mmCIF file of C-alpha atoms in Angstrom:
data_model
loop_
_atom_site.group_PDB
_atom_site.id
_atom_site.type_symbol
_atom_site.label_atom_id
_atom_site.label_comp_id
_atom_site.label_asym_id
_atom_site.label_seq_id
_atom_site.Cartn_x
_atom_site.Cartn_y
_atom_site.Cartn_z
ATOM 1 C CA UNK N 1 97.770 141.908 109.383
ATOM 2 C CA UNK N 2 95.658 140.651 106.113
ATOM 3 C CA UNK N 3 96.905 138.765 103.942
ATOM 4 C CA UNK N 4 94.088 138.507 101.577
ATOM 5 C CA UNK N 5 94.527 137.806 98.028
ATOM 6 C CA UNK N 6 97.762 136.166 98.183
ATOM 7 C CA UNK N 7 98.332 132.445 97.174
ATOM 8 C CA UNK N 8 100.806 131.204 99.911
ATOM 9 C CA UNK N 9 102.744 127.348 99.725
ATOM 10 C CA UNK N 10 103.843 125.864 102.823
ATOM 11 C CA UNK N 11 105.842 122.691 102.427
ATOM 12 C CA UNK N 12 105.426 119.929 104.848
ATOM 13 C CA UNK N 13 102.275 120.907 106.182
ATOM 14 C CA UNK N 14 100.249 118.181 107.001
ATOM 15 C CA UNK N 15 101.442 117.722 110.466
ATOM 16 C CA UNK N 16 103.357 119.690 113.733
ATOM 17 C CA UNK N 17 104.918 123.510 112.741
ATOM 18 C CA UNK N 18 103.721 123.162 109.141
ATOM 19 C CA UNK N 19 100.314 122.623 109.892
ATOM 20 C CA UNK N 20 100.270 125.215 112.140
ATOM 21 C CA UNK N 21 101.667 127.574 109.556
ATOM 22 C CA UNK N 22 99.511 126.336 107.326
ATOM 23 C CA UNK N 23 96.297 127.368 109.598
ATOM 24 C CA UNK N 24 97.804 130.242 110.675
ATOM 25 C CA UNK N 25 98.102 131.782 107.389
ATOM 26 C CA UNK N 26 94.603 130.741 106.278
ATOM 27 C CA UNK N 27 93.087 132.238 108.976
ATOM 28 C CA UNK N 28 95.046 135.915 108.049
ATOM 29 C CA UNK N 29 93.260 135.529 104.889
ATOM 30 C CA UNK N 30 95.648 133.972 102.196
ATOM 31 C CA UNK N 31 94.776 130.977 99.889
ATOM 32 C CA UNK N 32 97.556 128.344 101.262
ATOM 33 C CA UNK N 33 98.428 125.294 99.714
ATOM 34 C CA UNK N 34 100.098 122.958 101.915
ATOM 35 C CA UNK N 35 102.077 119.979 100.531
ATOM 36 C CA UNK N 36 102.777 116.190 101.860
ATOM 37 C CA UNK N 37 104.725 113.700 100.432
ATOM 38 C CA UNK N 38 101.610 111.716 100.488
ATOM 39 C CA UNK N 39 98.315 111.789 98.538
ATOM 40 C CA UNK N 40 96.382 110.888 101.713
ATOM 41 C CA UNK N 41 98.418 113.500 103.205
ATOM 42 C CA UNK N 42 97.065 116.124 100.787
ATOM 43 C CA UNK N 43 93.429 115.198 101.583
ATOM 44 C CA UNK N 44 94.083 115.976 105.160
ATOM 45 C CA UNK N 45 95.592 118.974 104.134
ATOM 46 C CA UNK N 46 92.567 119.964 101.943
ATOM 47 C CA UNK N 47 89.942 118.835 105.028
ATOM 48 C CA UNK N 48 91.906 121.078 107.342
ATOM 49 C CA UNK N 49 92.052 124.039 105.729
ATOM 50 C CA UNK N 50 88.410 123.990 104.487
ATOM 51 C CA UNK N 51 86.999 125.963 107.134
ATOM 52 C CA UNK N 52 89.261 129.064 106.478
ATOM 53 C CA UNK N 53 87.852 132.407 104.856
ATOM 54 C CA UNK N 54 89.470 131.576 101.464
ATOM 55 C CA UNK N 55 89.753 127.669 101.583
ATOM 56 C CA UNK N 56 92.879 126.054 100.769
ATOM 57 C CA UNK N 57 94.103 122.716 99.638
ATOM 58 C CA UNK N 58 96.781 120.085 100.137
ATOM 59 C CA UNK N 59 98.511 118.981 97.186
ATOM 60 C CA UNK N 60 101.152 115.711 96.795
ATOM 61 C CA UNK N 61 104.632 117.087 96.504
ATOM 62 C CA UNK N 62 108.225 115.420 97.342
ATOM 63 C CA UNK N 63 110.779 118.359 98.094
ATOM 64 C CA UNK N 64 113.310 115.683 97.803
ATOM 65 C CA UNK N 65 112.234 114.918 93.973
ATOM 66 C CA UNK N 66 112.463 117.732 90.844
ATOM 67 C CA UNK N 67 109.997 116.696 88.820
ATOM 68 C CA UNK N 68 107.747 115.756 91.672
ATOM 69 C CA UNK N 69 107.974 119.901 92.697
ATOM 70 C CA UNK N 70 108.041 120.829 89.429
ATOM 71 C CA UNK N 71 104.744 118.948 87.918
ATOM 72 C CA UNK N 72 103.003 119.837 91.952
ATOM 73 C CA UNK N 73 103.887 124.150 91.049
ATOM 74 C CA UNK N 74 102.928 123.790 87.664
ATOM 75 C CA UNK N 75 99.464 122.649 88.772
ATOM 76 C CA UNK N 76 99.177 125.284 91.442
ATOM 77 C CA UNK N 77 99.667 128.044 89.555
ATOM 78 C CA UNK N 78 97.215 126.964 86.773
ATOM 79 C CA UNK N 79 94.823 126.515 90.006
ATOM 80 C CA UNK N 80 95.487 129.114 91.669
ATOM 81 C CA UNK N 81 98.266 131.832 90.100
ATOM 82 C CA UNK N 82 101.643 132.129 91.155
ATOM 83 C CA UNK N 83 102.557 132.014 94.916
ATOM 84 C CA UNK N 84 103.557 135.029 96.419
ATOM 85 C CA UNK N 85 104.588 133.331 99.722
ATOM 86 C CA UNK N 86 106.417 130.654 100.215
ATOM 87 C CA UNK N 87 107.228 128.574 103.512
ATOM 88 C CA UNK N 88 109.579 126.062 103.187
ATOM 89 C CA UNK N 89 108.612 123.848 105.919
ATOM 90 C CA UNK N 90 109.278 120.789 104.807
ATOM 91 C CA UNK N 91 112.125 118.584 106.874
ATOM 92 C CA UNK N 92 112.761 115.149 107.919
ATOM 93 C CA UNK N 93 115.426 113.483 110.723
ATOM 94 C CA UNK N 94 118.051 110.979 110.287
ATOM 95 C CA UNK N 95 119.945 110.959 113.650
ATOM 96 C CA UNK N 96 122.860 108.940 114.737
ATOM 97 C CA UNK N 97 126.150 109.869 115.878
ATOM 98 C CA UNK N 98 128.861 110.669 113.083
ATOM 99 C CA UNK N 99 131.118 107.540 113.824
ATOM 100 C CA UNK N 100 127.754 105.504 112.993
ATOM 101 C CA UNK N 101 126.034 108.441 110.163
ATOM 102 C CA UNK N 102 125.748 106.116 107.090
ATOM 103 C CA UNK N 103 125.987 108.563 103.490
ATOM 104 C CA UNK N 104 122.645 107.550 102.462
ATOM 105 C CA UNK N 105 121.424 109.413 105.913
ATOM 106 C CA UNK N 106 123.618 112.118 105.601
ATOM 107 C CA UNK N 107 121.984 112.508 102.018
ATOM 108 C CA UNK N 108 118.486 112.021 102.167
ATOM 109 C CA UNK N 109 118.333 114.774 105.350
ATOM 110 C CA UNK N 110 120.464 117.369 102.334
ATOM 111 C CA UNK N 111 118.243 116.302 99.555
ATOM 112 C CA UNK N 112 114.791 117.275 101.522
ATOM 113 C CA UNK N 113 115.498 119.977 104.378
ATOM 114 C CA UNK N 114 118.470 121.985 102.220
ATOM 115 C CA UNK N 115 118.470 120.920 98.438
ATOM 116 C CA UNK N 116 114.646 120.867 98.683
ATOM 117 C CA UNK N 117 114.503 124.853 99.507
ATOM 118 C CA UNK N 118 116.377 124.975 96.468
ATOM 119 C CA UNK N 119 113.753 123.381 94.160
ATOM 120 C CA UNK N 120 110.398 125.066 95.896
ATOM 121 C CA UNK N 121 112.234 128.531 96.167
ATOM 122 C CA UNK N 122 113.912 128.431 92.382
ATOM 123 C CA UNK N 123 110.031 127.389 90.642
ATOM 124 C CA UNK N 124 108.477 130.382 93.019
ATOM 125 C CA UNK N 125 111.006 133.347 92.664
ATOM 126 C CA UNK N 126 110.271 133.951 88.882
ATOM 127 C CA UNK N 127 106.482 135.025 89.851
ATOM 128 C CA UNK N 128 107.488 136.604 93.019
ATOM 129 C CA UNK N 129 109.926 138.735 90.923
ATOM 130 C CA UNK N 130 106.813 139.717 88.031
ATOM 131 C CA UNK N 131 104.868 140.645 91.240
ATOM 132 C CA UNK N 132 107.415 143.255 92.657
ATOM 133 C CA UNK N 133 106.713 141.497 95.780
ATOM 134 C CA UNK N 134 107.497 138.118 97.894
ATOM 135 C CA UNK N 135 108.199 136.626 100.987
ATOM 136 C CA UNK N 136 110.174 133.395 101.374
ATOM 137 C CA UNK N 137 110.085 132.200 105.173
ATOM 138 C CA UNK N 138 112.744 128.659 105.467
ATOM 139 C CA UNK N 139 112.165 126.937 108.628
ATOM 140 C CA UNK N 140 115.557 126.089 110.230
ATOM 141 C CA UNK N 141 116.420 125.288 113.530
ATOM 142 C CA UNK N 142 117.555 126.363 117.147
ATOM 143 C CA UNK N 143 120.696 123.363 116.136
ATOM 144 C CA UNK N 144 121.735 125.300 113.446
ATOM 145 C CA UNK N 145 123.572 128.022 115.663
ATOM 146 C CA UNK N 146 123.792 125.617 118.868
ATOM 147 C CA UNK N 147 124.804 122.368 117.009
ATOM 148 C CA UNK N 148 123.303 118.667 118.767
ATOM 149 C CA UNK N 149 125.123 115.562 118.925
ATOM 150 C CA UNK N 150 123.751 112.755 116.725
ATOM 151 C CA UNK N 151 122.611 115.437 114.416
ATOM 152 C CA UNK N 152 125.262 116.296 111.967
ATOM 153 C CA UNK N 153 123.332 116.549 108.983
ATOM 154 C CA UNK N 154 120.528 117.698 110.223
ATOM 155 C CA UNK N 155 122.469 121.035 111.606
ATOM 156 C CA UNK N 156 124.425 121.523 108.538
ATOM 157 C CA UNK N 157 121.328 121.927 106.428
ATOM 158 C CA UNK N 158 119.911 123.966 108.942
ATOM 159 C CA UNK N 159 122.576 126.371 108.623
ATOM 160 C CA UNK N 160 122.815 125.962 104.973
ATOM 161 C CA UNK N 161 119.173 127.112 104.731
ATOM 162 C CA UNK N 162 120.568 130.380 106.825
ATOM 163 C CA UNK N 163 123.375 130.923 104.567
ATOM 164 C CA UNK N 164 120.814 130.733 101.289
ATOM 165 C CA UNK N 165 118.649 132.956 102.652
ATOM 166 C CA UNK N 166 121.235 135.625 103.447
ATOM 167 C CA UNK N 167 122.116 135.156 99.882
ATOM 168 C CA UNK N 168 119.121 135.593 98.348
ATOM 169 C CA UNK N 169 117.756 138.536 100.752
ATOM 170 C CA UNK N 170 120.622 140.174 98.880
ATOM 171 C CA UNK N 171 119.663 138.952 95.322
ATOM 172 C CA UNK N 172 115.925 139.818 95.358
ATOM 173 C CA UNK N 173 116.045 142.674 97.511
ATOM 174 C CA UNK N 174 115.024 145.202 95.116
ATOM 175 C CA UNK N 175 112.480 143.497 93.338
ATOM 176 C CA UNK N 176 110.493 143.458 96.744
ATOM 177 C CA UNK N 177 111.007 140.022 98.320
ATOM 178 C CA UNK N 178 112.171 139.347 101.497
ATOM 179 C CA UNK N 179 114.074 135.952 102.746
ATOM 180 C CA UNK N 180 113.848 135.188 106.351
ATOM 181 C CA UNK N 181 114.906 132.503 108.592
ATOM 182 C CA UNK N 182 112.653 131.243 111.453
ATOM 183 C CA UNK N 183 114.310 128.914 114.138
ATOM 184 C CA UNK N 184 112.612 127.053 116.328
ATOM 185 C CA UNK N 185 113.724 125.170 119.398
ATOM 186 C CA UNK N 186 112.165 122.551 120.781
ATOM 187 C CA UNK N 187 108.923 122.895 120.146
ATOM 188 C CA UNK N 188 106.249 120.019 121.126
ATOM 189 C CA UNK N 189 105.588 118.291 117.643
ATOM 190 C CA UNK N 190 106.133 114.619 116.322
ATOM 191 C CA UNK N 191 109.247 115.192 115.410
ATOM 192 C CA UNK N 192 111.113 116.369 119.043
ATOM 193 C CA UNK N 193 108.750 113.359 120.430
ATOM 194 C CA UNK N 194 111.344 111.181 118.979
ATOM 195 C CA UNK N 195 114.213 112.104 121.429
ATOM 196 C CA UNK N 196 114.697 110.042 124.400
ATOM 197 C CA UNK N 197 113.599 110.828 127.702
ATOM 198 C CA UNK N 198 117.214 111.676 128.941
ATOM 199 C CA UNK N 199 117.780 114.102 125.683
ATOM 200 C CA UNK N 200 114.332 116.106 126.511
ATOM 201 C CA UNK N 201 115.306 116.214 130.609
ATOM 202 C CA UNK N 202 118.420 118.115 129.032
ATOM 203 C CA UNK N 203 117.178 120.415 126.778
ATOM 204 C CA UNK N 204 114.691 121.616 129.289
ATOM 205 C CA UNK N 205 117.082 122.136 131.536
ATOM 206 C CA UNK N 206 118.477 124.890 129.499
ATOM 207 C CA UNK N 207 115.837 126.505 128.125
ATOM 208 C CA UNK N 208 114.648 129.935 130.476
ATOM 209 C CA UNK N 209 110.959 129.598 129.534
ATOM 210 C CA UNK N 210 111.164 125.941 130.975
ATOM 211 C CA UNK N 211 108.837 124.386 128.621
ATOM 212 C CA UNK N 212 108.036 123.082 125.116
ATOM 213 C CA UNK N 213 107.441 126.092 122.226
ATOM 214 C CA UNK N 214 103.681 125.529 121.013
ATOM 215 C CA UNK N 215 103.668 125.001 116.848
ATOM 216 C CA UNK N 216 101.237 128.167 116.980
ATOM 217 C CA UNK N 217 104.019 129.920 118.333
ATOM 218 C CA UNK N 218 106.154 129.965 115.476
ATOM 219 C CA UNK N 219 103.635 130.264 113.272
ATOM 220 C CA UNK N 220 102.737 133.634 114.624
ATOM 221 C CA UNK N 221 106.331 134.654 114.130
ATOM 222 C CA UNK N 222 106.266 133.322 110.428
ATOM 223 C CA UNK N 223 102.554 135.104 109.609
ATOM 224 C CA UNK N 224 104.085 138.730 110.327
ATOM 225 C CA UNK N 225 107.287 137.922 108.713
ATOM 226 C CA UNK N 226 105.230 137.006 105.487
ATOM 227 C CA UNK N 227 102.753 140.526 105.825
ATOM 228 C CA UNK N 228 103.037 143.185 103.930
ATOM 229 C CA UNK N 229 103.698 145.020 107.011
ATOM 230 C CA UNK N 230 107.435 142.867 107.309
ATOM 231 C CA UNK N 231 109.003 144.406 104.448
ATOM 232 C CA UNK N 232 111.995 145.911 105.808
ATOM 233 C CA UNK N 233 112.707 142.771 107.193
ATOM 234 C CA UNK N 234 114.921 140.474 105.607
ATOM 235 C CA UNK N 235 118.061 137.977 105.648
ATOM 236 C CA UNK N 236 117.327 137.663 109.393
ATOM 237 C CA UNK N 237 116.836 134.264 111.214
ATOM 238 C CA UNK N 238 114.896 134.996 114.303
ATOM 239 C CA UNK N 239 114.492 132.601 116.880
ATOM 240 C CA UNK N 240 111.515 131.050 118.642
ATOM 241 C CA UNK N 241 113.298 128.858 121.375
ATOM 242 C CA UNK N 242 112.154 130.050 124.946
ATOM 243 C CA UNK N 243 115.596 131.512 125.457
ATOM 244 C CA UNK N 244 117.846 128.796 125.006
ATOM 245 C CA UNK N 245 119.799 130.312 122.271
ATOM 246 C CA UNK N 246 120.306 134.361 122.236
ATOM 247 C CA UNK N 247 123.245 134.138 119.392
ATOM 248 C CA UNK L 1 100.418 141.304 64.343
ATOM 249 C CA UNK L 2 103.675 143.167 65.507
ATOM 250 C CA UNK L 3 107.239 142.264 64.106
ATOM 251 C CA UNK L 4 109.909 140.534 66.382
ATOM 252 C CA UNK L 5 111.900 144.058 67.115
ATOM 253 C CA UNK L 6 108.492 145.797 68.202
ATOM 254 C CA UNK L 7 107.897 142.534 70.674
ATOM 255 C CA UNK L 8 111.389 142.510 72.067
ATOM 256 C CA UNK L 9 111.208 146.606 72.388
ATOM 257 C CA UNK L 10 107.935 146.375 74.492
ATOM 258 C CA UNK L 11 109.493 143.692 76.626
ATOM 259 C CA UNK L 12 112.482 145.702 77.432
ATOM 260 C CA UNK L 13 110.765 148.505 78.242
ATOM 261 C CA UNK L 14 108.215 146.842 80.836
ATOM 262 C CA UNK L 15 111.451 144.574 82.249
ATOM 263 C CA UNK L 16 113.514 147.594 82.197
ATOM 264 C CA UNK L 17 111.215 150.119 83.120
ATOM 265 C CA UNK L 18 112.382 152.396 80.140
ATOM 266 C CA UNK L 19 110.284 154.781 77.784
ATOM 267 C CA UNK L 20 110.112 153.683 74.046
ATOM 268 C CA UNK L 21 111.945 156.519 72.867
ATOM 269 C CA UNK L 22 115.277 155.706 74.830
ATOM 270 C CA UNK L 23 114.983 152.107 73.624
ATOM 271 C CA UNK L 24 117.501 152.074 69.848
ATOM 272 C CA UNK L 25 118.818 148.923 68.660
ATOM 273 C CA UNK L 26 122.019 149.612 69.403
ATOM 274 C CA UNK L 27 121.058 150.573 73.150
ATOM 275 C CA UNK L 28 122.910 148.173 75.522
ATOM 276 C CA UNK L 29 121.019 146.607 78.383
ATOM 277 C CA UNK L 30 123.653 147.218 81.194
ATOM 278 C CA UNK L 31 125.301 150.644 79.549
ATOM 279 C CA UNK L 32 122.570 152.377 78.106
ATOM 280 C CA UNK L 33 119.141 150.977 79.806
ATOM 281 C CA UNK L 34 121.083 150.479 83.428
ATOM 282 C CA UNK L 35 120.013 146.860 83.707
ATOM 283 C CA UNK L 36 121.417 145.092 86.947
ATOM 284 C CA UNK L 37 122.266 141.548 86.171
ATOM 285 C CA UNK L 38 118.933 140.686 87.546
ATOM 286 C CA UNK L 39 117.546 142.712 85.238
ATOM 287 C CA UNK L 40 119.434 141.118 82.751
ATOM 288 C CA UNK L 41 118.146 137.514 83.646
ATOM 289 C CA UNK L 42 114.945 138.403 83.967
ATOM 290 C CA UNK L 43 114.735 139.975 80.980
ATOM 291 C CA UNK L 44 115.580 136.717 78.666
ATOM 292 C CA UNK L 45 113.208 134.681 80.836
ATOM 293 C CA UNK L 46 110.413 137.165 79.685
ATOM 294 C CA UNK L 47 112.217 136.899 76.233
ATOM 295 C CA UNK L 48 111.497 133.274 76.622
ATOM 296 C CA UNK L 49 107.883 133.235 77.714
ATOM 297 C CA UNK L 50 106.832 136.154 74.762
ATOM 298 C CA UNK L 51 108.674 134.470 71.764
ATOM 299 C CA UNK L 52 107.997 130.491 73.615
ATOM 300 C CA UNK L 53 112.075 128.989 72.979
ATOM 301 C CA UNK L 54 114.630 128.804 75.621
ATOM 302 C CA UNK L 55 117.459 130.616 75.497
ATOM 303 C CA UNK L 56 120.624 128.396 77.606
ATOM 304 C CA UNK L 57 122.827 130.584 79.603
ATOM 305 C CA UNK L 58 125.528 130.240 76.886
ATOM 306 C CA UNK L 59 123.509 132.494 74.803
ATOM 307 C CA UNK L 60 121.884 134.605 76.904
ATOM 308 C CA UNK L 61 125.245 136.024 78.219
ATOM 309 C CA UNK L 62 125.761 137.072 74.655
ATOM 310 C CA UNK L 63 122.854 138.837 74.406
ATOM 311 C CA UNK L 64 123.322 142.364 75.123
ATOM 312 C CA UNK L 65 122.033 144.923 73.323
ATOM 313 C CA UNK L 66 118.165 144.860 71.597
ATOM 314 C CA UNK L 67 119.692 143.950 68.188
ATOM 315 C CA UNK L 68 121.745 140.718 69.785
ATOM 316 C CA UNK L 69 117.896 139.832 71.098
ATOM 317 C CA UNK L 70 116.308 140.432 67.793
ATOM 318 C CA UNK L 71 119.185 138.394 66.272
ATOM 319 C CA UNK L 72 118.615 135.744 68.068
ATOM 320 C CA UNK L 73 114.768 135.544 68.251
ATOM 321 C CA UNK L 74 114.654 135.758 64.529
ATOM 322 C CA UNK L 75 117.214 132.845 64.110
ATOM 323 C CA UNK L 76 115.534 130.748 66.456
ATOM 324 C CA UNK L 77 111.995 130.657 66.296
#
C-alpha cells in the first residue's frame, strides 16, 4: 500500500499511538504533518519524521482552540497543499468518578478529544471534497462501546467521535471520502501508564490476547484504512483490543 | 477578462459536472442541473473562492438558480 503523494495530518502525534501513526504513515510514503500542543513538541515531531522517504514536519496546533487550528491548516496548506488524510489523534484524560467529575473536567476532555474532531475535520473536508478523494481516520476507544468507571467524559466523546463519523461517512460518501473509527484498547502508551496497578491487573484479566496492544499495532490498522486500497470502507469503527471487546 | 455570468457558468459546470449548453440562467441547481445539497454547498463555497466575498447561509439558501448567483455576485462585489 503507497501512499505517495498525499499530504496526511495526524493530530497529537508527538508521543504513544500518534506517533506511531505518524511514522507509520511516513514510512508508506505520504508527507505527514503531525501536530502538538507544544512548539518543542513540533520540533520533535519534525526530528522524527526526518528520516522518512518524503520528510515530514511537526507543527504547533491546540485541537481544543479555533483559531489555534485554523491559523496551524492555513499554514500547512500554503506549505504543503491541502491534506488528503486526516487522523484525528489528538486526546487527553481527565478521570475521576462522576460523584467527584468537576464541569471544567468534563469540558476540557469534550473541547479536545470530541469538539476538536470537529475543528481539524471541518478546515480539511473542503479540499478533500475538490480532490474527489479523502480519508478521515478518528481515534476512539475500546471505552466507548465497553464504558470504564471514572471515565465518563472520556467515553462519551469517544462515542461521540463514532456517532460523527457515521454521520459524515454518509455525507461525503460520494465525493470519495471515507470516515472510519479505530478503537484501541489498552494499548502500552503514556497515557494507560496512568492507571493504577489494581485497574491494569483487571483489564488484563479480560483481555484474550493477555497483553498490552503495541502503538504500531493500531497504526497498521489506521495506514490501510487511509490507502487507496480502503475505499469501500467506511462509517466502521474497528477495533484493535486483543479481544476484549467483540461488540 | 470574462463577465460575472460567464465566471459563475464555468463554476457550475465544473461543481456540477454539467456541459455549457445545458447551463441557462433560468436553470435551477437542484431541478434542472440535479445538484444534491452537497452539491449545492459546495457550489457557493467555490462561488466564494472565484468572486473572493462570503456568502452567509441566509443567502446562500436563496440562491438557486444561475441568475439568483449572478444577482448576487453583481450586488456584492
Amino acid at each position: 500500500m503507497s501512499l505517495d503523494g498525499k499530504v496526511a495530518l495526524v493530530t497529537g502525534a508527538s508521543r504513544g499511538i500518534g506517533r506511531a501513526i505518524a511514522q507509520t504513515l511516513a514510512q508508506a510514503g505520504a508527507e505527514v504533518v503531525g501536530t502538538a500542543t507544544s512548539e518543542a513538541g513540533a520540533s520533535a515531531i519534525t526530528e522524527a519524521l526526518s528520516a522518512a522517504p518524503v520528510p515530514g514536519y511537526g507543527v504547533a496546533m491546540n485541537v481544543a482552540d479555533t483559531d489555534s487550528v485554523d491559523s496551524a491548516l492555513k499554514t500547512i496548506t500554503e506549505t504543503s497543499g491541502a491534506p488528503v488524510i486526516l487522523v484525528n489523534n489528538a486526546g487527553i484524560t481527565r478521570d475521576n468518578l462522576m460523584l467527584r467529575l468537576k464541569e471544567e473536567d468534563w469540558d476540557a476532555v469534550i473541547q479536545t478529544n470530541l469538539s476538536g474532531v470537529y475543528r481539524t475535520t471541518r478546515k480539511v473536508l473542503r479540499g478533500m471534497a475538490k480532490a474527489r478523494f479523502g480519508r478521515v481516520v478518528n481515534i476512539s476507544s475500546v471505552v466507548a462501546g465497553l464504558g470504564n468507571p471514572g471515565q465518563a467524559n472520556y467515553c462519551a466523546a469517544k462515542a461521540g467521535i463514532e456517532g460523527f463519523s457515521r454521520s459524515l461517512a454518509r455525507e461525503m460518501g460520494n465525493r470519495g471520502i471515507t470516515v472510519n473509527c479505530v478503537a484501541p484498547g489498552f494499548i502500552d502508551t503514556d497515557m494507560t501508564k496512568q492507571l493504577d496497578e489494581s485497574q491494569r491487573e483487571a483489564m488484563l484479566g479480560d483481555i484474550p490476547a493477555a497483553r498490552l496492544g503495541e502503538p504500531e499495532e493500531v497504526a497498521s490498522l489506521v495506514a490501510y484504512l487511509v490507502s487507496p486500497e480502503a475505499g469501500y470502507v467506511t462509517g466502521q469503527t474497528i477495533g484493535v483490543n486483543g479481544g476484549l471487546y467483540m461488540g | 477578462m470574462s463577465t460575472v455570468e460567464e465566471r459563475v457558468k464555468k463554476i457550475v459546470c465544473e461543481q456540477l459536472g454539467v456541459k455549457e449548453s445545458e447551463v441557462q440562467n433560468t436553470s435551477s441547481f437542484v431541478e434542472d442541473l440535479g445538484a444534491d445539497s452537497l452539491d449545492t454547498v459546495e457550489l457557493v463555497m467555490a462561488l466564494e473562492e472565484e468572486f473572493e466575498t462570503e456568502i452567509p447561509d441566509e443567502e446562500a439558501e436563496k440562491l438557486t438558480s444561475v441568475q439568483d448567483a449572478i444577482d448576487y455576485i453583481v450586488a456584492h462585489t
